[in-house]
Short mmCIF file of C-alpha atoms in Angstrom, two decimals:
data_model
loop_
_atom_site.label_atom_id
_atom_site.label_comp_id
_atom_site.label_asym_id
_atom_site.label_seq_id
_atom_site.Cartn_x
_atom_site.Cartn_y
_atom_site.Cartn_z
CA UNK N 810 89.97 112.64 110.24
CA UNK N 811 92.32 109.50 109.19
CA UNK N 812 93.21 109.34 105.97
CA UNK N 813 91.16 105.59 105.61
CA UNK N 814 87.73 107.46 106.73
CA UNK N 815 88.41 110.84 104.75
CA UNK N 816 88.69 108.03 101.39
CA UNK N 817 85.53 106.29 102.93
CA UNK N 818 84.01 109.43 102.50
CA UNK N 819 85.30 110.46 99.55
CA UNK N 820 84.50 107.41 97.86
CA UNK N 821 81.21 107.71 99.60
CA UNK N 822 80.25 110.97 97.90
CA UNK N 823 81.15 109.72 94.54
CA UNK N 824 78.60 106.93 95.29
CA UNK N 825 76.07 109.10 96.03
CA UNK N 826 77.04 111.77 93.19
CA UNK N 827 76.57 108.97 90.70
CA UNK N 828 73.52 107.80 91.73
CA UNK N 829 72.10 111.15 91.75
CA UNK N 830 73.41 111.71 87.86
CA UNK N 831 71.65 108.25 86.98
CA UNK N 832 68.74 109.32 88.44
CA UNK N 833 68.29 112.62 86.75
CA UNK N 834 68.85 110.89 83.45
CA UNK N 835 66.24 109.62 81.42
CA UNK N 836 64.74 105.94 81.27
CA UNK N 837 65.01 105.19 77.77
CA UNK N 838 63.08 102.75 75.64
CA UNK N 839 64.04 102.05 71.87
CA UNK N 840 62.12 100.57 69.08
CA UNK N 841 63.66 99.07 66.03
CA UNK N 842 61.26 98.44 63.44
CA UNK N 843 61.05 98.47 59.71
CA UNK N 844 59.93 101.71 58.70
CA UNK N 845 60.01 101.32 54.78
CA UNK N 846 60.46 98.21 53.82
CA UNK N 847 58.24 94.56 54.20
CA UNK N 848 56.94 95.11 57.18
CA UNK N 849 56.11 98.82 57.65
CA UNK N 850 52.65 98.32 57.61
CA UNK N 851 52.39 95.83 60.12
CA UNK N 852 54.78 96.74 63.22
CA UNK N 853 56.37 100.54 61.65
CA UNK N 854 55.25 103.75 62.71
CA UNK N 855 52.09 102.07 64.59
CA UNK N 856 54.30 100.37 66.74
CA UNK N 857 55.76 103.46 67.73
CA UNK N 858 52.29 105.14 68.46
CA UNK N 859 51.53 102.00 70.61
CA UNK N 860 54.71 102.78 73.02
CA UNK N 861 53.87 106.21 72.67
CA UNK N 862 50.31 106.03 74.24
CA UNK N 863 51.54 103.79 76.66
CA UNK N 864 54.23 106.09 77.81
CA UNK N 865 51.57 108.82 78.51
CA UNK N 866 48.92 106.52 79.89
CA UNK N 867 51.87 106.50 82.70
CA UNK N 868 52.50 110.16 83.09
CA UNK N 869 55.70 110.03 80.75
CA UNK N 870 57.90 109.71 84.26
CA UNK N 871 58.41 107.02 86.09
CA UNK N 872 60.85 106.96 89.33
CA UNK N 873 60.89 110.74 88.97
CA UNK N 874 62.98 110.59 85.85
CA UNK N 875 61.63 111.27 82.25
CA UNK N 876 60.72 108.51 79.34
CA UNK N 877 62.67 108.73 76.58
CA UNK N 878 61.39 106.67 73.69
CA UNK N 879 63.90 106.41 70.53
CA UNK N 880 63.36 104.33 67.11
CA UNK N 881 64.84 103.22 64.16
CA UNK N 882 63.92 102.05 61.00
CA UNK N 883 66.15 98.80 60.67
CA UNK N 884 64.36 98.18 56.52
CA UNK N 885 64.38 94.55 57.50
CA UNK N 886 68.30 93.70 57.26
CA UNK N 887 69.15 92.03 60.02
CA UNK N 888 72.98 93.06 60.57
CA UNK N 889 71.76 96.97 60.94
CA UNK N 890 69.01 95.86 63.50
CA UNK N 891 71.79 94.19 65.56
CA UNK N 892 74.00 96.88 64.69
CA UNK N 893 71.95 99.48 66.61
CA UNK N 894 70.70 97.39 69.19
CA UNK N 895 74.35 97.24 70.53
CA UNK N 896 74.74 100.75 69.84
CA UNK N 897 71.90 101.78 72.23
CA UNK N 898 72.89 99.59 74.67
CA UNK N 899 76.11 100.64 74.82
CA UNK N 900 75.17 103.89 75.43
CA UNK N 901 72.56 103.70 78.70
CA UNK N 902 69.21 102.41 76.54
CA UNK N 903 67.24 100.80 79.39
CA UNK N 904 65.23 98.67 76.91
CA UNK N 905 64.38 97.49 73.98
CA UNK N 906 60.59 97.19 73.02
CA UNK N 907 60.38 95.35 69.80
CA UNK N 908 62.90 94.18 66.83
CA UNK N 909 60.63 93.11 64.18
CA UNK N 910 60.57 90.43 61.56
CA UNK N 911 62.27 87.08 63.14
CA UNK N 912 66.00 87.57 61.48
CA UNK N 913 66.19 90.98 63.34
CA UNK N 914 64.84 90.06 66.08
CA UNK N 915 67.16 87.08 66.81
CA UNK N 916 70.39 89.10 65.43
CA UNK N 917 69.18 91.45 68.18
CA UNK N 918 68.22 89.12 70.85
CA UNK N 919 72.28 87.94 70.87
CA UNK N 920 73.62 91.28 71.36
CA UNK N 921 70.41 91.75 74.85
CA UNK N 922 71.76 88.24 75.78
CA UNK N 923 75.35 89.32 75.58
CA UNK N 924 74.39 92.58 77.38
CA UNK N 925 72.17 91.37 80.25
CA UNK N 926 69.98 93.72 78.76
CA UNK N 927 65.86 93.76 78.56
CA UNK N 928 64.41 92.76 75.27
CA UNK N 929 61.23 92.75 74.46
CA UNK N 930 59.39 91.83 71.28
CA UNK N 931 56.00 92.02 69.54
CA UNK N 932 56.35 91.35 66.19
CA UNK N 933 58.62 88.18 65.04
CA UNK N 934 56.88 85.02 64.76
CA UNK N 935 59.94 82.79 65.89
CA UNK N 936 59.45 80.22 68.42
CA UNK N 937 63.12 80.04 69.11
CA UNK N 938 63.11 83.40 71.06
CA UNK N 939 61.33 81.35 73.81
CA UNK N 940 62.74 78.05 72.88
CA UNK N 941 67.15 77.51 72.03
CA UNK N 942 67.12 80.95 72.29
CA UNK N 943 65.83 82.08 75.08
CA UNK N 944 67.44 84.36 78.07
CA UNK N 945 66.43 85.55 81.56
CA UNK N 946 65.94 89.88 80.05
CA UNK N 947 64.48 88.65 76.99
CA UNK N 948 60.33 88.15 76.70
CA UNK N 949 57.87 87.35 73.66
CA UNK N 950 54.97 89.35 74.10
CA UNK N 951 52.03 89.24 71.23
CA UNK N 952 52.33 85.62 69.68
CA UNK N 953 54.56 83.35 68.13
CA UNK N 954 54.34 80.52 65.62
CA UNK N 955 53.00 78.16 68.01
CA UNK N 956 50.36 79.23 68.92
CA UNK N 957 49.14 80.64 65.48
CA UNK N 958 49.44 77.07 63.94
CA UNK N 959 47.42 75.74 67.19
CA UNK N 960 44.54 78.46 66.39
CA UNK N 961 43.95 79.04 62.84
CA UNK N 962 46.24 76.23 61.24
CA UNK N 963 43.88 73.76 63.24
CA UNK N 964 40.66 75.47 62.24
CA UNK N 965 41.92 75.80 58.66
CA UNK N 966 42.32 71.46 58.72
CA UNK N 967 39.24 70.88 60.07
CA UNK N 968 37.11 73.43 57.97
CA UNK N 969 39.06 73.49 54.49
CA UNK N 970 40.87 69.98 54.23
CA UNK N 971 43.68 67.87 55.04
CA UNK N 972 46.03 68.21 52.31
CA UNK N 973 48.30 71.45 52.33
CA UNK N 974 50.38 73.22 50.51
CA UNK N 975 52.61 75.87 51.93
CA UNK N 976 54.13 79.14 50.31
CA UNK N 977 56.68 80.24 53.01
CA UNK N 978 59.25 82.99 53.24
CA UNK N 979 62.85 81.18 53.25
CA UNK N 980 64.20 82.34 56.63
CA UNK N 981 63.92 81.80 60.41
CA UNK N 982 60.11 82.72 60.84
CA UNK N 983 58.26 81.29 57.64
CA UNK N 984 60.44 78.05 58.52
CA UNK N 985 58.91 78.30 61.96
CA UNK N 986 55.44 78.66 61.27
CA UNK N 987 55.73 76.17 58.35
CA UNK N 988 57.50 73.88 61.10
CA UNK N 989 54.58 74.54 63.76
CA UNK N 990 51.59 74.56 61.55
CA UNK N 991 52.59 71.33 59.91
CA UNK N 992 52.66 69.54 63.76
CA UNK N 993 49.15 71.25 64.44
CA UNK N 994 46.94 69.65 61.79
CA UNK N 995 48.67 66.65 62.17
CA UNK N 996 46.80 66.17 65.26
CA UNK N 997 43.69 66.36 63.01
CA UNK N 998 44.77 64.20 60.03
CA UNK N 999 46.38 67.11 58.23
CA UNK N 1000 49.54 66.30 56.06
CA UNK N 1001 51.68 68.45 53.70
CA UNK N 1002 52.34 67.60 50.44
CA UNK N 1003 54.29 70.42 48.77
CA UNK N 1004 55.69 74.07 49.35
CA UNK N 1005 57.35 76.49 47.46
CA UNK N 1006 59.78 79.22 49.56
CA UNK N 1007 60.65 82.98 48.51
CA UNK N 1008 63.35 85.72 49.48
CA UNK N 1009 62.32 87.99 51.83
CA UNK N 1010 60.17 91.16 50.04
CA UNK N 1011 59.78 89.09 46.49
CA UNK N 1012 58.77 90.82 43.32
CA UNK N 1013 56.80 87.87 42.01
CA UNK N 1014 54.69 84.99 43.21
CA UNK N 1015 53.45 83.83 40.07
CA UNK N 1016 55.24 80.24 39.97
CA UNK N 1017 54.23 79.44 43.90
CA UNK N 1018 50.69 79.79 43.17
CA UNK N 1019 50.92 77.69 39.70
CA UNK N 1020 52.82 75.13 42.28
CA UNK N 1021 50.18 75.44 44.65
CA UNK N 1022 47.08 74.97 41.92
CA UNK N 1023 48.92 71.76 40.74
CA UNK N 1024 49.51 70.23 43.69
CA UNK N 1025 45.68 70.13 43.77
CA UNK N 1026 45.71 70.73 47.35
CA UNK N 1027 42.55 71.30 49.81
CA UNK N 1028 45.06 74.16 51.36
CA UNK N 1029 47.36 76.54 50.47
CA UNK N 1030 49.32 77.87 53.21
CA UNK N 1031 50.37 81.11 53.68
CA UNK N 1032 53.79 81.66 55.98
CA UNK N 1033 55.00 84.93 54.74
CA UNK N 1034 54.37 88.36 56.01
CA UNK N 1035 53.80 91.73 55.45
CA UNK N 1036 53.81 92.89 52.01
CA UNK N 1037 54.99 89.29 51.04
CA UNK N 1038 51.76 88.12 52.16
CA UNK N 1039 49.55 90.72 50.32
CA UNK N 1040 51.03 90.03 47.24
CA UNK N 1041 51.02 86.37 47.29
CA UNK N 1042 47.10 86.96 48.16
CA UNK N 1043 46.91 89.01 45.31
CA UNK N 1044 48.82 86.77 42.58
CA UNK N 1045 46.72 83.87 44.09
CA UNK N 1046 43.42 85.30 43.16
CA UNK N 1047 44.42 86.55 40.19
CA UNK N 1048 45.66 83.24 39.23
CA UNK N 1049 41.94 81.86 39.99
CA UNK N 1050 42.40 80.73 43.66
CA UNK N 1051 38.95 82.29 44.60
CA UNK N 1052 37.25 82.52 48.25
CA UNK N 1053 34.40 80.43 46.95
CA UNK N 1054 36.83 78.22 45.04
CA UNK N 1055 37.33 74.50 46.22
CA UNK N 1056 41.20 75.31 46.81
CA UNK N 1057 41.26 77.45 50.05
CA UNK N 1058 43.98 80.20 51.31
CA UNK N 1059 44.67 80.10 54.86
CA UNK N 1060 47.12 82.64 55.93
CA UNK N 1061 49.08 81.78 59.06
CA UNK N 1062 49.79 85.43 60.25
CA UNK N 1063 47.71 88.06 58.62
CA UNK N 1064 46.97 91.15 60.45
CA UNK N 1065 43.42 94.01 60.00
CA UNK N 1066 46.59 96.09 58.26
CA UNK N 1067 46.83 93.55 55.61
CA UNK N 1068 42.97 92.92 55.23
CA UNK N 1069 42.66 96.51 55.02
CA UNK N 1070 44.91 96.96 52.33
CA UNK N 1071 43.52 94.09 50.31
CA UNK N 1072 40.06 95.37 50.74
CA UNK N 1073 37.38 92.70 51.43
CA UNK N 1074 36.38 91.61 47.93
CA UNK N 1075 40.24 89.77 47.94
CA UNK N 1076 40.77 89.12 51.67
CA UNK N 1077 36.66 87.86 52.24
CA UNK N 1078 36.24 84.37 53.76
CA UNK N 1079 40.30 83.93 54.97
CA UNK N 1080 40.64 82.83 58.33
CA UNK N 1081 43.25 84.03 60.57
CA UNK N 1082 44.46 84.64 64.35
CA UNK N 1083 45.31 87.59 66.39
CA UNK N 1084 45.30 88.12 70.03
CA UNK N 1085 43.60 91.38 69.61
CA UNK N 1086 40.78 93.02 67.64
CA UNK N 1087 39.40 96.56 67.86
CA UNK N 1088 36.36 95.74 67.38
CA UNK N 1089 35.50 93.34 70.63
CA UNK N 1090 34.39 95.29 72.90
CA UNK N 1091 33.98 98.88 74.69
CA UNK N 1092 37.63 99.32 76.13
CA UNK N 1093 38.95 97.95 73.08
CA UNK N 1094 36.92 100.41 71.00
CA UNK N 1095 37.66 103.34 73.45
CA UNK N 1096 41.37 102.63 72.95
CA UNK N 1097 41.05 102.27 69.14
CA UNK N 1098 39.07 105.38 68.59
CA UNK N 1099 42.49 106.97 70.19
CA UNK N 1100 44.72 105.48 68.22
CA UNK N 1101 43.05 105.59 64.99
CA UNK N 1102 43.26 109.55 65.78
CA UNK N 1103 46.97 109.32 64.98
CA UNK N 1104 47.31 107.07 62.42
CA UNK N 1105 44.46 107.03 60.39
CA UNK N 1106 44.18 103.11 60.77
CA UNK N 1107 43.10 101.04 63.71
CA UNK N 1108 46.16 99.06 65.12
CA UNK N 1109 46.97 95.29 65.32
CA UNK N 1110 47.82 92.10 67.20
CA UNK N 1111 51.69 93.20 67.06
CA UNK N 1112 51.29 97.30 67.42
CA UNK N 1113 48.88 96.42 70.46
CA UNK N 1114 51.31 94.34 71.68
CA UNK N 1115 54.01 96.85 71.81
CA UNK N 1116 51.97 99.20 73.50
CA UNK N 1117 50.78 96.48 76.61
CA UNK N 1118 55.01 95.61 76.78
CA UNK N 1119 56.08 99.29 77.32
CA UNK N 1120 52.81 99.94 79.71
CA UNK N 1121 53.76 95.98 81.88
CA UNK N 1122 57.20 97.48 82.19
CA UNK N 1123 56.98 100.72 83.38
CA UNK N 1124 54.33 99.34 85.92
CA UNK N 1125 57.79 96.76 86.62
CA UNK N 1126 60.09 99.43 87.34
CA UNK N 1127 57.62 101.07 89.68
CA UNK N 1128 57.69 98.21 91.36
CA UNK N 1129 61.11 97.38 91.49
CA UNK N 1130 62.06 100.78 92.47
CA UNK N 1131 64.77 100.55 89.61
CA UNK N 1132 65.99 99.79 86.21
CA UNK N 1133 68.15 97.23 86.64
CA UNK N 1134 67.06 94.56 84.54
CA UNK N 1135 67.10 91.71 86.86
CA UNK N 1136 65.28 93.17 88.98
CA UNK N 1137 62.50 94.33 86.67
CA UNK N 1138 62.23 91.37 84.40
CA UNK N 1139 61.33 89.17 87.90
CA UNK N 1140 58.64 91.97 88.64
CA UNK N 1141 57.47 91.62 84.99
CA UNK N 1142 56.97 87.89 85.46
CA UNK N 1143 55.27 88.52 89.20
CA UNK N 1144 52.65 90.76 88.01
CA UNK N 1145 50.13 89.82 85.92
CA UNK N 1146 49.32 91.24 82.71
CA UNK N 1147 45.73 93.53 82.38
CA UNK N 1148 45.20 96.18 79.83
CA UNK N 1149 43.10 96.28 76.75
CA UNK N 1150 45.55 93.90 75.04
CA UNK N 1151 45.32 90.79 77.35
CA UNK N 1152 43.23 89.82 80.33
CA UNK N 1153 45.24 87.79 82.75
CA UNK N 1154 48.32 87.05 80.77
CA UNK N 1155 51.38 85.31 82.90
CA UNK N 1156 55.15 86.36 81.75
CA UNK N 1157 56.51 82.82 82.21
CA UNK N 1158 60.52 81.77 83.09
CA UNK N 1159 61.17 80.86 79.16
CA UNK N 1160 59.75 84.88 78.58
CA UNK N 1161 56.65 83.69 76.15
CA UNK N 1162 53.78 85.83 77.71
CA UNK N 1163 50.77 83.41 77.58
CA UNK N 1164 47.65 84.86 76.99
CA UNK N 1165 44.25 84.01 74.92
CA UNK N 1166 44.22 83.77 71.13
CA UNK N 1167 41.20 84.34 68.65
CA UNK N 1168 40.19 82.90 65.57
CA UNK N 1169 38.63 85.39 62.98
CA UNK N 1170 37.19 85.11 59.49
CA UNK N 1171 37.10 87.58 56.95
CA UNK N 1172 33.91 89.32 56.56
CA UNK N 1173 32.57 89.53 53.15
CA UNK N 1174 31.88 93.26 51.55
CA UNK N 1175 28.28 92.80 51.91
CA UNK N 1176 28.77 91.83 55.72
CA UNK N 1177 30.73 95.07 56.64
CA UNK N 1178 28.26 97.45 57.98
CA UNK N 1179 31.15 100.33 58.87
CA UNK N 1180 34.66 101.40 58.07
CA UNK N 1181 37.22 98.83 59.66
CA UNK N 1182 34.20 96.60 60.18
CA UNK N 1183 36.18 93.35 59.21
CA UNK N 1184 36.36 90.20 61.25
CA UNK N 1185 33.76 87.82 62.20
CA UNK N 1186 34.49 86.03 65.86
CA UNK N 1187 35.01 82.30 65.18
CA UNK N 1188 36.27 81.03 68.73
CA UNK N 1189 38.92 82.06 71.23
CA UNK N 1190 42.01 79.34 72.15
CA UNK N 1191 42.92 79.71 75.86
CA UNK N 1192 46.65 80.46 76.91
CA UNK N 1193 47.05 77.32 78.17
CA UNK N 1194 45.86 75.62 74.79
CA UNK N 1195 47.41 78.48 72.21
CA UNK N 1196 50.80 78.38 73.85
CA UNK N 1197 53.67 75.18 74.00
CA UNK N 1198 53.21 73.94 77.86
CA UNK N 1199 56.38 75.14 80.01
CA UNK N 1200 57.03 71.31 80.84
CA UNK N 1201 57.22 71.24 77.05
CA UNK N 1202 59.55 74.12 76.59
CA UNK N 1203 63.24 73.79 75.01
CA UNK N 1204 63.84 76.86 76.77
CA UNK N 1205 66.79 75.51 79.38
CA UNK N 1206 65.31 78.40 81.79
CA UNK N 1207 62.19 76.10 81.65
CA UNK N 1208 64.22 73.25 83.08
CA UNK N 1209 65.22 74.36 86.23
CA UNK N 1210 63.86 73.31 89.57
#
């Protein structure tokens, strides 16, 4: 043998050696969500049980080689959320599943960018992630701000009044929603007229409400989240901002977690969006009953959304016959979406995942008939209504031919 073919196949044997190691190792998935802090309630350890579920709904293998799903509990602070992000991918994470809260999840959507790596995310609100921010491994899976302000900011104008009043969390995704929801009931004679901003996890919302009351609007706007949002709901009732008052609350992302930790004699008569609700029909029953096994709790809009991103992408990597996240980001945008999350949503090129929206009221106490029995059905938006059009998109992936 020359000494050119015994390096051909020596270098030959390496390939194959290395391919064999990469396929013995694990495809791994991480999650980095607050754990104790903000947010816990909302995204936290039922996010986890989402990609759990959907990791054994698939057999826990996929290409032969075992799922390896890893988390971490980022407490809302953005540089430790990027921090690990590059960490894992540094260190062979395939993908990365959800980075909640939008100042996380854009800290950790420049370190996928800068990677080439696949990021995908259920709980931020941010429309940049699919607008100036967007990237051909990154997708936005549950909902974003546009498409809350086009279902219940809408519905809120028409049914409660025109003049609003916004409390908002002072950073990337209250500025969003605030930003989106005031272009929504514009288009049905809605204006805004005041708002008062807060740090992120606030210890007192006593002078936003008193803001609020004076500005005598019909409205009072609620962009905040998580905790923030429960205890702005709380100080506003207190402070006599009452569900059969003639000021109204409209909260512009409010999950069943929050309601449920209100209780229904504060949260009755709100009206609010998600893209998913337990209680709808028999496969989304079937599935809560499951996951209410675990936690104790039945899951929402953003923890159902993790679990239908994990379940889309192992189905991708099937597909693709690899990891490589090229390859199974372009199989995540051929197939279509169809679990007990969304019915016929499209992945599209700026990585928004378009799907239907619902608009839900708060049921009152004396309307609940069973544990968890909490939203009334108002309407559904279509994808194609809820979502910003592609042609519409600052997303420069959107632009090309």
């Amino acid at each position: 043998m020359s000494f050119r073919h015994h390096c051909a196949a020596a270098a030959a044997a390496l390939l194959c050696t290395a391919a064999q190691a990469q396929g013995s190792q694990p495809v791994r998935i991480g999650l980095i969500v607050d754990q104790s802090s903000v947010y816990s309630a909302v995204t936290g350890k039922g996010s986890i049980t989402g990609a759990q579920m959907a990791i054994e709904e698939h057999g826990g293998k996929v290409l032969g080689r075992t799922i390896e799903l890893l988390n971490f509990d980022h407490q809302s602070k953005a540089d430790s959320a990027a921090s690990k992000a590059r960490e894992w991918y540094d260190n062979g994470v395939d993908a990365i599943h959800e980075a909640s809260g939008s100042a996380a999840a854009l800290a950790v959507l420049n370190v996928a960018k800068e990677k080439n790596k696949v990021l995908v995310m259920s709980g931020p609100a941010s429309d940049r992630i699919t607008g100036d921010m967007c990237a051909p491994t990154v997708a936005h899976w549950a909902y974003n701000s546009h498409a809350l302000a086009n279902t219940v900011g809408k519905a809120a104008a028409e049914r409660f009044g025109k003049n609003w009043f916004f409390i908002a969390a002072d950073y990337s995704g209250g500025q969003d929603v605030v930003k989106a929801t005031t272009q929504a009931i514009a288009t049905v004679g809605g204006k805004v007229i005041g708002e008062a901003k807060h740090p992120l996890n606030a210890s007192d919302f006593s002078s936003a409400v008193v803001q609020a009351q004076s500005s005598k609007a019909d409205v009072v706007g609620l962009a905040n989240f998580g905790n923030d949002l429960v205890n702005s709901i709380k100080a506003a009732r207190e402070f006599g901002i009452k569900p059969d008052g003639k000021q109204k609350l409209a909260s512009l992302l409010m999950y069943i977690t929050d309601v449920h930790s209100l209780g229904l004699k504060t949260a009755q008569g709100m009206l609010l969006s998600e893209a998913f609700y337990w209680d709808m029909n028999d496969e989304t029953r079937a599935f809560a009953k499951k996951y209410f096994a675990r936690m104790n709790a039945m899951p929402n809009m953003s923890q159902m959304g993790v679990y239908s991103s994990v379940k889309h992408y192992l189905k991708a990597i099937e597909a693709a016959g690899t990891t490589d996240a090229g390859a199974v980001m372009a199989k995540m945008r051929e197939l279509p979406v169809n679990d007990v999350f969304a019915k016929n949503g499209k992945l599209r090129t700026d990585g928004m995942m378009v799907h239907d929206m619902y608009l839900f009221q708060v049921k009152t106490p004396a309307e609940s008939k069973y544990p968890w029995d909490y939203y009334k059905v108002m309407g559904s938006v279509p994808a194609d209504k809820a979502f910003v059009p592609l042609s519409e998109s600052s997303c420069p992936l959107a632009k090309k031919p």
